[in-house]
Coordinates of C-alpha atoms in Angstrom, one line a residue:
Chain V
M1 CA 141.4 -198.5 -90.3
R2 CA 138.5 -197.2 -89.7
S3 CA 136.9 -198.1 -93.0
P4 CA 132.4 -197.4 -93.6
S5 CA 132.0 -201.7 -92.5
S6 CA 133.4 -201.4 -89.5
L7 CA 132.1 -198.5 -87.6
K8 CA 128.8 -199.6 -88.2
Q9 CA 129.8 -202.7 -86.7
E10 CA 131.3 -200.8 -83.4
F11 CA 128.1 -199.1 -83.6
L12 CA 126.5 -202.2 -83.8
K13 CA 128.1 -204.0 -81.3
R14 CA 128.5 -201.3 -78.7
W15 CA 124.7 -200.6 -78.8
M16 CA 123.8 -203.7 -78.5
R17 CA 125.6 -203.9 -75.5
G18 CA 124.2 -201.2 -73.7
L19 CA 120.7 -202.0 -74.7
Q20 CA 121.6 -205.1 -73.8
R21 CA 123.4 -204.0 -70.1
C22 CA 119.8 -201.0 -70.1
T23 CA 116.9 -203.5 -71.2
S24 CA 117.3 -206.3 -68.8
S25 CA 116.5 -204.1 -65.5
K26 CA 113.2 -202.8 -66.3
K27 CA 110.7 -204.7 -68.0
D28 CA 107.7 -202.9 -69.4
M29 CA 108.7 -199.7 -70.6
N30 CA 106.2 -197.5 -73.1
V31 CA 107.6 -196.3 -75.6
L32 CA 108.9 -192.8 -75.4
E33 CA 111.4 -194.3 -73.0
R34 CA 112.0 -197.2 -75.2
K35 CA 113.0 -194.4 -77.7
K36 CA 115.1 -193.3 -75.9
V37 CA 116.4 -195.9 -74.5
I38 CA 117.6 -196.9 -77.7
K39 CA 118.5 -193.1 -78.9
L40 CA 120.9 -192.5 -75.9
S41 CA 122.5 -195.5 -75.9
A42 CA 123.3 -195.4 -79.6
D43 CA 125.0 -192.2 -79.4
L44 CA 126.8 -193.1 -76.2
A45 CA 127.5 -196.9 -78.5
I46 CA 129.3 -193.6 -81.0
A47 CA 130.3 -191.8 -78.6
S48 CA 132.6 -194.3 -77.3
A49 CA 133.2 -195.7 -80.0
R50 CA 135.5 -192.3 -80.5
N51 CA 137.1 -192.7 -77.2
G52 CA 137.4 -188.4 -76.4
T53 CA 139.1 -188.4 -79.5
T54 CA 136.2 -185.9 -81.1
S55 CA 134.8 -183.3 -79.1
W56 CA 130.6 -183.8 -80.3
S57 CA 131.7 -187.2 -79.3
R58 CA 132.6 -185.6 -76.1
A59 CA 130.1 -183.2 -75.9
L60 CA 127.5 -185.6 -76.8
I61 CA 129.0 -187.8 -73.3
A62 CA 128.8 -184.3 -70.9
N63 CA 125.1 -183.7 -72.3
A64 CA 123.5 -187.4 -71.3
S65 CA 125.4 -187.3 -68.5
R66 CA 123.8 -183.3 -66.9
D67 CA 120.7 -184.3 -66.2
N68 CA 120.5 -186.4 -63.1
D69 CA 117.7 -188.9 -64.6
N70 CA 119.9 -189.7 -67.7
R71 CA 122.8 -190.0 -65.2
I72 CA 121.5 -192.7 -64.7
L73 CA 120.7 -194.1 -67.7
A74 CA 124.0 -193.0 -69.9
E75 CA 126.4 -195.1 -66.9
R76 CA 124.2 -198.7 -66.6
I77 CA 124.6 -198.9 -70.2
L78 CA 128.2 -197.7 -70.6
G79 CA 129.1 -200.3 -68.5
P80 CA 132.1 -200.8 -66.5
E81 CA 134.2 -198.1 -68.1
S82 CA 131.8 -195.7 -67.9
D83 CA 133.8 -193.3 -64.9
I84 CA 136.9 -192.8 -66.9
L85 CA 135.4 -191.9 -70.0
I86 CA 133.1 -189.6 -68.1
K87 CA 136.3 -188.2 -66.2
R88 CA 138.0 -187.7 -69.1
V89 CA 135.3 -186.1 -71.2
S90 CA 134.7 -183.7 -67.7
T91 CA 138.0 -183.0 -67.9
S92 CA 137.8 -181.6 -71.5
V93 CA 134.7 -180.0 -70.5
G94 CA 136.2 -177.4 -68.0
T95 CA 138.6 -176.3 -70.4
V96 CA 135.9 -176.4 -72.5
S97 CA 133.9 -174.0 -70.3
C98 CA 136.7 -170.9 -69.7
N99 CA 137.3 -170.7 -73.6
R100 CA 133.4 -170.5 -73.3
K101 CA 134.2 -167.2 -71.7
I102 CA 136.9 -165.4 -73.4
R103 CA 135.5 -166.6 -76.4
S104 CA 132.2 -164.5 -75.6
K105 CA 134.0 -161.9 -75.4
K106 CA 135.9 -162.0 -78.8
I107 CA 132.3 -163.0 -80.4
L108 CA 130.9 -159.6 -78.1
K109 CA 133.9 -157.8 -80.0
R110 CA 133.7 -158.1 -82.7
S111 CA 129.7 -158.3 -83.4
C112 CA 129.9 -154.8 -82.0
N113 CA 132.6 -153.9 -83.9
S114 CA 131.2 -155.8 -87.9
V115 CA 127.7 -153.6 -87.0
R116 CA 130.0 -149.9 -86.0
R117 CA 131.5 -150.8 -89.9
V118 CA 128.0 -151.3 -91.1
R119 CA 127.0 -148.4 -90.6
K120 CA 128.8 -146.5 -91.5
G121 CA 129.8 -147.3 -95.2
T122 CA 125.6 -146.5 -96.9
H123 CA 127.7 -145.0 -98.9
L124 CA 129.6 -147.9 -99.8
P125 CA 130.2 -149.1 -103.5
Q126 CA 128.7 -152.1 -104.5
K127 CA 131.2 -154.8 -103.9
V128 CA 132.2 -154.1 -100.2
L129 CA 128.3 -153.8 -99.4
A130 CA 128.2 -156.9 -102.0
K131 CA 130.6 -158.6 -99.6
S132 CA 129.7 -157.5 -96.4
I133 CA 126.5 -159.1 -96.9
A134 CA 127.5 -162.6 -97.4
K135 CA 129.5 -162.7 -94.3
R136 CA 126.6 -161.9 -92.7
L137 CA 124.4 -164.7 -94.5
V138 CA 127.6 -167.6 -94.2
Q139 CA 128.0 -166.2 -90.1
K140 CA 124.2 -166.8 -90.0
R141 CA 125.0 -170.6 -91.5
T142 CA 127.6 -170.9 -89.0
Q143 CA 125.5 -170.1 -86.4
I144 CA 123.4 -173.0 -87.0
L145 CA 125.6 -175.1 -87.6
K146 CA 127.0 -174.9 -84.6
R147 CA 124.0 -175.2 -82.5
L148 CA 123.5 -178.9 -85.0
V149 CA 127.1 -180.1 -84.4
P150 CA 127.1 -180.9 -80.2
G151 CA 129.3 -178.9 -78.5
G152 CA 130.0 -176.6 -81.5
E153 CA 129.5 -173.5 -80.0
F154 CA 132.8 -173.1 -78.8
M155 CA 134.9 -174.6 -81.4
D156 CA 136.1 -171.6 -84.4
E157 CA 135.6 -172.7 -88.4
L158 CA 138.6 -174.8 -88.9
S159 CA 137.8 -176.9 -85.9
L160 CA 133.8 -176.8 -86.5
I161 CA 133.9 -178.1 -90.2
E162 CA 136.3 -181.4 -89.0
E163 CA 134.1 -182.0 -86.3
T164 CA 131.3 -181.3 -88.8
L165 CA 132.8 -184.4 -91.2
D166 CA 132.8 -186.8 -88.7
Y167 CA 129.7 -185.8 -87.3
I168 CA 128.7 -186.6 -90.9
A169 CA 129.6 -190.2 -90.4
Y170 CA 128.3 -191.0 -87.6
L171 CA 124.9 -190.3 -88.5
R172 CA 125.6 -192.4 -91.7
A173 CA 126.1 -195.4 -90.1
Q174 CA 124.4 -194.6 -87.3
V175 CA 120.9 -194.7 -89.8
D176 CA 122.4 -197.6 -92.1
V177 CA 122.5 -200.1 -89.0
M178 CA 119.1 -198.6 -87.4
R179 CA 117.6 -198.5 -91.3
C180 CA 119.3 -203.0 -91.4
I181 CA 117.7 -203.7 -88.5
A182 CA 114.1 -202.1 -88.5
S183 CA 113.4 -203.1 -91.5
A184 CA 114.8 -206.7 -90.4
T185 CA 113.1 -207.4 -87.6
E186 CA 109.8 -205.2 -88.9
L187 CA 110.2 -208.2 -91.9
I188 CA 110.6 -211.2 -89.6
N189 CA 107.6 -210.1 -87.0
H190 CA 104.9 -209.7 -89.7
D191 CA 104.7 -213.5 -90.0
Chain Y
M1 CA 138.5 -171.6 -130.9
E2 CA 135.4 -173.9 -130.8
P3 CA 137.0 -177.0 -132.0
N4 CA 139.5 -177.0 -129.6
P5 CA 137.0 -176.8 -126.5
G6 CA 135.5 -179.6 -127.9
T7 CA 138.8 -182.1 -128.7
L8 CA 141.1 -181.1 -125.6
A9 CA 138.4 -180.4 -123.2
G10 CA 136.8 -184.0 -124.3
S11 CA 140.5 -185.5 -123.4
I12 CA 140.5 -184.9 -120.3
S13 CA 136.5 -185.3 -119.0
I14 CA 134.8 -188.6 -119.7
R15 CA 135.9 -190.3 -123.4
S16 CA 135.9 -193.4 -125.2
D17 CA 138.9 -193.7 -126.9
Q18 CA 141.5 -194.0 -124.6
E19 CA 144.2 -193.3 -125.6
E20 CA 145.0 -189.4 -125.4
A21 CA 143.1 -189.9 -122.1
G22 CA 145.8 -191.9 -121.7
F23 CA 148.3 -189.7 -122.1
E24 CA 147.0 -187.4 -120.7
S25 CA 147.0 -188.7 -117.8
L26 CA 150.4 -190.6 -117.8
Q27 CA 151.3 -187.2 -118.8
F28 CA 149.7 -185.7 -115.0
R29 CA 150.4 -188.6 -113.7
E30 CA 154.6 -188.1 -114.0
E31 CA 153.2 -184.7 -112.5
I32 CA 151.4 -185.9 -109.3
Q33 CA 153.9 -188.5 -108.6
R34 CA 156.8 -186.5 -108.9
L35 CA 155.3 -184.0 -106.5
I36 CA 153.7 -186.7 -103.9
A37 CA 156.5 -188.3 -104.2
V38 CA 156.6 -187.8 -100.0
P39 CA 153.5 -186.7 -98.3
P40 CA 151.9 -190.5 -99.1
E41 CA 154.7 -191.2 -96.1
N42 CA 153.0 -188.8 -93.8
A43 CA 150.2 -191.0 -93.5
S44 CA 148.7 -188.4 -90.2
S45 CA 148.8 -185.6 -92.5
F46 CA 146.2 -183.9 -93.8
T47 CA 147.8 -183.7 -97.9
A48 CA 147.8 -187.8 -97.9
L49 CA 143.8 -187.2 -97.7
L50 CA 144.3 -184.0 -100.0
E51 CA 146.2 -185.7 -102.5
L52 CA 144.2 -188.7 -103.2
P53 CA 141.5 -187.6 -104.4
A54 CA 143.3 -186.1 -107.4
T55 CA 144.7 -189.5 -107.9
Q56 CA 142.2 -191.6 -107.0
A57 CA 139.6 -188.6 -109.5
M58 CA 142.4 -189.9 -112.3
E59 CA 142.1 -193.7 -111.5
L60 CA 138.3 -193.5 -112.0
L61 CA 137.6 -190.6 -114.3
H62 CA 139.8 -192.4 -116.5
S63 CA 138.3 -195.8 -116.5
P64 CA 134.3 -194.6 -115.9
H65 CA 132.1 -197.2 -116.6
S66 CA 134.7 -199.8 -114.7
E67 CA 132.5 -200.4 -111.3
D68 CA 133.3 -203.0 -108.4
G69 CA 136.6 -203.6 -110.3
D70 CA 138.7 -200.0 -109.9
P71 CA 136.9 -198.4 -107.5
A72 CA 137.6 -201.8 -104.4
P73 CA 141.5 -201.8 -105.3
L74 CA 141.9 -198.2 -105.1
S75 CA 141.0 -197.8 -102.2
A76 CA 142.2 -200.6 -100.5
D77 CA 145.3 -199.5 -102.3
S78 CA 144.8 -195.5 -100.6
L79 CA 142.5 -196.8 -97.1
H80 CA 145.7 -197.2 -96.2
G81 CA 147.6 -194.4 -96.4
I82 CA 145.3 -192.0 -95.1
S83 CA 144.4 -191.7 -91.4
D84 CA 142.3 -193.1 -89.5
D85 CA 139.2 -190.2 -88.9
H86 CA 139.3 -189.1 -92.9
K87 CA 139.7 -192.9 -94.1
S88 CA 135.7 -192.8 -93.7
Y89 CA 134.7 -190.1 -95.6
I90 CA 137.5 -191.3 -98.6
S91 CA 136.0 -194.5 -99.0
S92 CA 132.0 -193.3 -98.4
F93 CA 132.9 -190.6 -101.5
N94 CA 134.7 -193.8 -103.4
G95 CA 131.1 -193.8 -105.2
N96 CA 131.0 -190.4 -106.5
L97 CA 134.5 -189.6 -107.7
A98 CA 133.1 -192.1 -110.0
F99 CA 130.2 -189.2 -111.1
P100 CA 129.6 -186.7 -113.7
S101 CA 130.7 -183.7 -112.6
N102 CA 134.0 -184.5 -113.7
K103 CA 136.2 -180.9 -115.0
A104 CA 135.7 -179.0 -111.7
L105 CA 136.6 -182.2 -109.8
V106 CA 140.1 -182.7 -111.9
E107 CA 140.7 -179.0 -111.1
R108 CA 139.8 -179.3 -107.8
A109 CA 141.9 -181.9 -107.7
A110 CA 144.7 -180.6 -109.7
K111 CA 145.3 -177.9 -107.5
F112 CA 144.4 -180.4 -104.1
S113 CA 148.2 -182.4 -105.6
V114 CA 149.7 -178.7 -106.1
F115 CA 149.0 -177.5 -102.9
A116 CA 149.5 -180.7 -101.6
S117 CA 152.8 -181.3 -102.9
G118 CA 153.9 -177.8 -101.9
E119 CA 154.0 -177.7 -98.3
N120 CA 157.1 -180.5 -98.8
S121 CA 158.6 -180.1 -101.3
P122 CA 161.4 -176.9 -102.0
E123 CA 159.2 -174.2 -102.9
T124 CA 161.8 -173.2 -106.2
S125 CA 161.4 -176.3 -107.5
L126 CA 157.2 -176.7 -107.0
V127 CA 157.1 -173.8 -109.3
P128 CA 157.6 -174.6 -112.8
S129 CA 155.5 -177.3 -112.6
N130 CA 152.6 -175.8 -110.3
S131 CA 152.1 -173.3 -112.8
S132 CA 153.2 -176.2 -115.7
A133 CA 150.4 -178.1 -113.5
N134 CA 147.5 -176.0 -113.1
L135 CA 148.3 -174.7 -116.7
E136 CA 147.6 -178.4 -118.5
K137 CA 145.9 -179.3 -115.8
V138 CA 142.6 -176.9 -116.2
K139 CA 143.4 -176.3 -120.1
S140 CA 141.7 -173.2 -120.5
E141 CA 144.5 -171.5 -121.6
P142 CA 143.1 -167.5 -121.9
A143 CA 145.8 -165.3 -124.8
E144 CA 147.0 -163.5 -121.6
T145 CA 148.5 -166.3 -119.4
D146 CA 150.3 -167.0 -122.5
S147 CA 152.6 -164.3 -122.3
N148 CA 153.7 -166.3 -118.6
P149 CA 157.5 -166.9 -120.7
N150 CA 158.3 -170.0 -117.8
S151 CA 156.9 -172.8 -118.0
S152 CA 154.0 -173.2 -120.2
Q153 CA 155.2 -172.8 -123.5
P154 CA 157.0 -176.1 -124.1
L155 CA 154.1 -177.9 -121.8
I156 CA 150.6 -175.7 -123.2
S157 CA 150.5 -177.7 -127.0
D158 CA 147.3 -175.8 -128.0
P159 CA 146.0 -172.6 -126.1
T160 CA 142.6 -173.6 -125.5
V161 CA 139.7 -171.2 -125.0
E162 CA 136.9 -172.8 -121.8
S163 CA 133.4 -171.7 -121.7
K164 CA 134.3 -168.5 -119.5
T165 CA 131.2 -169.0 -117.3
Q166 CA 132.7 -172.1 -115.5
R167 CA 135.7 -171.0 -115.7
S168 CA 136.3 -167.1 -114.5
A169 CA 136.8 -167.1 -111.8
K170 CA 140.1 -169.6 -111.6
R171 CA 141.5 -168.8 -115.0
K172 CA 141.2 -165.1 -112.5
E173 CA 143.0 -167.1 -110.2
R174 CA 146.1 -168.4 -112.1
E175 CA 146.2 -165.0 -114.1
K176 CA 147.4 -163.5 -111.1
K177 CA 149.6 -165.9 -110.5
G178 CA 150.3 -166.2 -114.0
K179 CA 151.3 -162.8 -114.1
G180 CA 154.3 -162.1 -113.3
C181 CA 155.7 -165.0 -113.1
T182 CA 154.3 -165.0 -108.8
K183 CA 154.6 -168.2 -107.9
K184 CA 152.4 -169.5 -105.1
S185 CA 153.4 -172.6 -102.4
K186 CA 152.0 -173.4 -99.5
N187 CA 151.4 -175.8 -96.3
E188 CA 147.2 -175.8 -96.5
T189 CA 147.8 -178.7 -94.2
S190 CA 146.9 -178.0 -90.5
K191 CA 148.4 -180.9 -89.0
D192 CA 151.1 -180.2 -90.9
A193 CA 151.3 -176.2 -89.9
Q194 CA 151.1 -178.3 -86.9
K195 CA 154.5 -179.6 -86.6
L196 CA 156.5 -176.7 -89.1
P197 CA 157.1 -173.6 -86.9
Y198 CA 156.8 -172.4 -90.2
V199 CA 153.6 -171.9 -92.7
H200 CA 155.2 -171.0 -95.9
V201 CA 153.0 -168.9 -98.2
R202 CA 155.0 -165.9 -100.4
A203 CA 152.5 -163.1 -101.4
R204 CA 150.6 -162.9 -104.4
R205 CA 151.2 -160.5 -106.3
G206 CA 149.3 -157.4 -105.7
Q207 CA 148.4 -158.3 -102.0
A208 CA 149.5 -157.4 -98.9
T209 CA 152.5 -158.9 -97.0
D210 CA 152.4 -157.8 -93.5
S211 CA 151.6 -161.4 -91.4
H212 CA 149.2 -160.2 -90.7
S213 CA 146.5 -160.7 -93.3
L214 CA 149.4 -164.0 -94.7
A215 CA 147.6 -166.0 -91.8
E216 CA 145.2 -165.1 -92.0
R217 CA 145.1 -166.0 -96.0
A218 CA 146.8 -169.5 -94.9
R219 CA 143.8 -169.8 -92.3
R220 CA 141.0 -169.5 -95.1
E221 CA 143.3 -171.4 -97.9
K222 CA 142.9 -174.1 -95.6
I223 CA 138.5 -173.5 -94.7
N224 CA 138.5 -173.6 -97.7
A225 CA 139.8 -176.5 -97.9
R226 CA 137.6 -178.0 -95.5
M227 CA 134.7 -176.8 -96.6
K228 CA 136.1 -178.2 -100.7
L229 CA 135.5 -182.1 -98.3
L230 CA 132.7 -181.5 -96.8
Q231 CA 131.1 -180.1 -100.6
E232 CA 132.5 -184.0 -101.8
L233 CA 130.8 -185.8 -98.9
V234 CA 127.3 -183.7 -98.6
P235 CA 125.7 -185.3 -102.1
G236 CA 124.3 -182.6 -104.6
C237 CA 127.2 -180.5 -103.0
S238 CA 129.7 -180.4 -105.6
K239 CA 128.0 -178.4 -108.1
I240 CA 127.0 -175.9 -105.0
S241 CA 128.9 -172.8 -105.2
G242 CA 129.8 -169.9 -102.5
T243 CA 129.7 -170.3 -99.1
A244 CA 126.9 -170.1 -98.0
L245 CA 124.8 -172.3 -99.7
V246 CA 126.8 -175.4 -99.6
L247 CA 126.6 -175.0 -95.6
D248 CA 123.2 -174.9 -96.8
E249 CA 123.4 -177.8 -98.0
I250 CA 125.3 -179.1 -95.3
I251 CA 122.5 -178.3 -92.2
N252 CA 119.3 -179.8 -94.8
H253 CA 121.9 -182.9 -94.4
V254 CA 122.4 -183.1 -90.7
Q255 CA 118.7 -182.3 -89.7
S256 CA 117.8 -185.0 -92.1
L257 CA 120.0 -187.3 -91.0
Q258 CA 119.4 -186.3 -87.2
R259 CA 115.1 -186.5 -88.1
Q260 CA 116.2 -189.8 -89.3
V261 CA 117.6 -191.5 -86.8
E262 CA 114.4 -190.0 -84.5
F263 CA 111.6 -191.8 -86.5
L264 CA 114.6 -194.9 -86.1
S265 CA 113.8 -195.0 -83.1
M266 CA 110.6 -194.5 -82.6
R267 CA 109.6 -197.1 -85.1
L268 CA 113.0 -199.0 -83.2
A269 CA 110.8 -198.1 -80.0
A270 CA 108.0 -198.8 -81.4
V271 CA 108.6 -202.6 -82.8
N272 CA 110.2 -204.6 -80.6
P273 CA 107.7 -204.7 -77.8
G274 CA 108.6 -208.3 -76.1
V275 CA 112.5 -207.9 -77.4
D276 CA 115.4 -209.5 -75.1
Y277 CA 118.3 -208.3 -76.9
N278 CA 120.1 -211.1 -75.7
L279 CA 122.9 -211.3 -77.9
E280 CA 125.5 -212.1 -75.7
G281 CA 126.4 -215.7 -77.7
L282 CA 126.1 -214.7 -80.6
F283 CA 128.7 -212.3 -80.0
A284 CA 130.8 -214.6 -78.5
T285 CA 130.8 -217.1 -80.8
E286 CA 130.1 -214.9 -84.4
S287 CA 133.6 -213.0 -85.7
G288 CA 133.9 -209.7 -86.5
S289 CA 133.6 -209.6 -90.6
L290 CA 130.2 -211.4 -89.9
V291 CA 129.0 -209.3 -87.5
E292 CA 127.1 -207.4 -89.7
S293 CA 126.7 -209.8 -92.7
N294 CA 124.6 -212.1 -90.1
F295 CA 121.4 -208.7 -89.2
P296 CA 118.6 -211.2 -90.3
S297 CA 119.7 -213.9 -88.2
M298 CA 120.5 -212.0 -85.0
V299 CA 117.8 -210.9 -85.0
A300 CA 115.2 -213.2 -85.9
P301 CA 116.6 -215.4 -82.9
L302 CA 115.6 -212.8 -80.3
V303 CA 111.8 -213.3 -81.8
C304 CA 112.5 -216.9 -82.3
P305 CA 115.1 -218.2 -80.8
E306 CA 114.5 -221.8 -80.9
I307 CA 115.4 -222.1 -84.5
P308 CA 118.3 -223.1 -85.8
F309 CA 119.2 -221.0 -88.0
N310 CA 122.9 -221.6 -89.3
G311 CA 121.4 -223.1 -92.7
N312 CA 120.7 -219.5 -93.7
R313 CA 123.8 -217.9 -92.8
Q314 CA 125.2 -218.1 -95.8
H315 CA 123.0 -217.0 -98.0
Y316 CA 121.9 -213.9 -95.5
Q317 CA 126.4 -213.0 -95.0
Q318 CA 126.1 -212.4 -99.4
Q319 CA 123.6 -210.4 -99.3
W320 CA 124.1 -208.3 -96.7
H321 CA 127.1 -207.5 -97.7
F322 CA 126.1 -206.5 -101.4
D323 CA 123.4 -204.0 -99.0
A324 CA 126.6 -202.4 -96.8
L325 CA 128.1 -201.7 -99.9
Q326 CA 124.8 -200.3 -100.9
Q327 CA 123.7 -198.7 -98.5
P328 CA 126.2 -196.0 -98.6
L329 CA 124.9 -194.9 -102.0
W330 CA 121.1 -194.3 -100.9
G331 CA 121.2 -193.5 -97.6
R332 CA 120.6 -189.9 -98.9
E333 CA 116.5 -189.5 -98.3
E334 CA 114.6 -187.2 -96.8
A335 CA 113.1 -188.7 -93.8
S336 CA 109.4 -188.7 -94.9
H337 CA 111.0 -191.8 -96.9
T338 CA 112.6 -193.7 -95.0
F339 CA 109.0 -195.3 -94.6
I340 CA 108.3 -196.6 -97.5
N341 CA 112.2 -197.2 -98.4
P342 CA 113.3 -200.0 -96.6
E343 CA 112.3 -202.2 -99.6
N344 CA 113.6 -200.2 -101.9
S345 CA 117.8 -200.0 -99.3
L346 CA 116.5 -203.8 -99.5
L347 CA 116.7 -205.2 -102.5
S348 CA 118.7 -207.9 -102.0
Y349 CA 116.6 -209.3 -99.7
D350 CA 115.0 -211.6 -102.0
S351 CA 115.6 -214.4 -101.2
A352 CA 115.8 -213.4 -97.7
N353 CA 112.3 -213.2 -98.2
S354 CA 111.7 -216.6 -98.6
A355 CA 114.7 -218.0 -95.9
S356 CA 112.2 -215.6 -93.3
L357 CA 109.3 -216.6 -94.7
H358 CA 110.5 -220.2 -94.1
S359 CA 112.0 -219.6 -91.0
N360 CA 108.9 -218.3 -89.9
Q361 CA 106.7 -221.9 -91.0
L362 CA 109.7 -223.6 -88.9
K363 CA 108.0 -221.8 -86.1
M364 CA 104.6 -222.4 -86.8
E365 CA 105.2 -226.4 -87.7
L366 CA 106.7 -226.2 -83.8

């Protein structure tokens, strides 16, 4: 059902609508503000397209509505259905924050254990050393990935990978659509 | 042993003569169809996703040079059977599947098909077809696994030894499987794991059998399956082995995509000082399928609304449809390339150029 082209169409429609709602009021914006508006409306467009089914979309909306000045903008962009969406997002975010405390304790415990193990094993065989090194590398990279994917800090590996898959698909669609429109407008404005 | 790898390996990789490959594919296709009779109905499960790359890989491998004909109907059919979340991935790497790196892909596909079928068909019936599908598919038969009494003999015609550097890791795993007639049927999908109360995993020979390590192994297999999907999605990742490096590539890809979005939004902001995003009328009249194919005709009215664009619309539709199909294949450039590449990615834009020039001429006249 959600082939890339239909994803792009959906994204484009929502994005245009959001931009329209936003720019109808303010006529004189400098470049930075406009850029922010464009990006924000794009993010919200795709996030609302997922309708809270994926975690990163929820995190995007949550981030957008966190600081107050963005919140007004976000609400306006999302339009009439914004409060439903935001309500749904906030309920899910509440559970996330509870999980956060539990997870942070687990992470602390795990890191302590791993440090203890490594210190003991200065004379460990090569294989185990290599394994621990590899594990540490992978852990470092998953940390980075968690920071990249919105809302990814509080997920276990499995769901993190799923979210990344979805997020990459969305980013690609966004880049394609934006590139099309940008080049189209440039070409037309060129002459 | 030297000529054998060439002939038999060639039969599974892309070759000009299709008969041998056809025969192999028939055999294997039978196996696959027998094994995965049930999963395609379960459209929402992960197995539908997993096994489809296998069948698609087979199709695409044996008709490698058919660009539009074969992958398009394949994608049309296969897209129906997949859950919503994963369709975008399938169609996005449909093109990628036809590219070289076949042996690894086929191996992986074989593994997936085996695992995908494993959770639905009963364990015992899976066993001979499991090891046989694996062994036959991968086509490297070290001498040790020839001693595997049950299933290898009737199926493998001549044992071959592939290049060890390629196959050593996989072979070790299969040796483990083959040695004590170890049977391993497991449930790899997370969604089905949620549905089923138990995860059926049988311990491999020489591994701990307590529930903790079993569960952890099942979990790790799930993670590996997802990682492989990610590898296929991110371009250039399928050749890399090792989780850390693959994660590196994924991180780079996500970062570059995010940077591209930043640049593009900046570009859009700079380009449109006075654009009135008045698209209500356009969206009301046009059907959904035409929206994407009408980018220029939508944007142009924003800038010069008084010009009738109906005549050019047909022209644009074809071009943009082609372009939209090509974008997924090209959209991999680094951020620095986005400024240089709009002309490249819009190869089909030549006639569109002339049309827009024409429209601007009209504007000048008015």
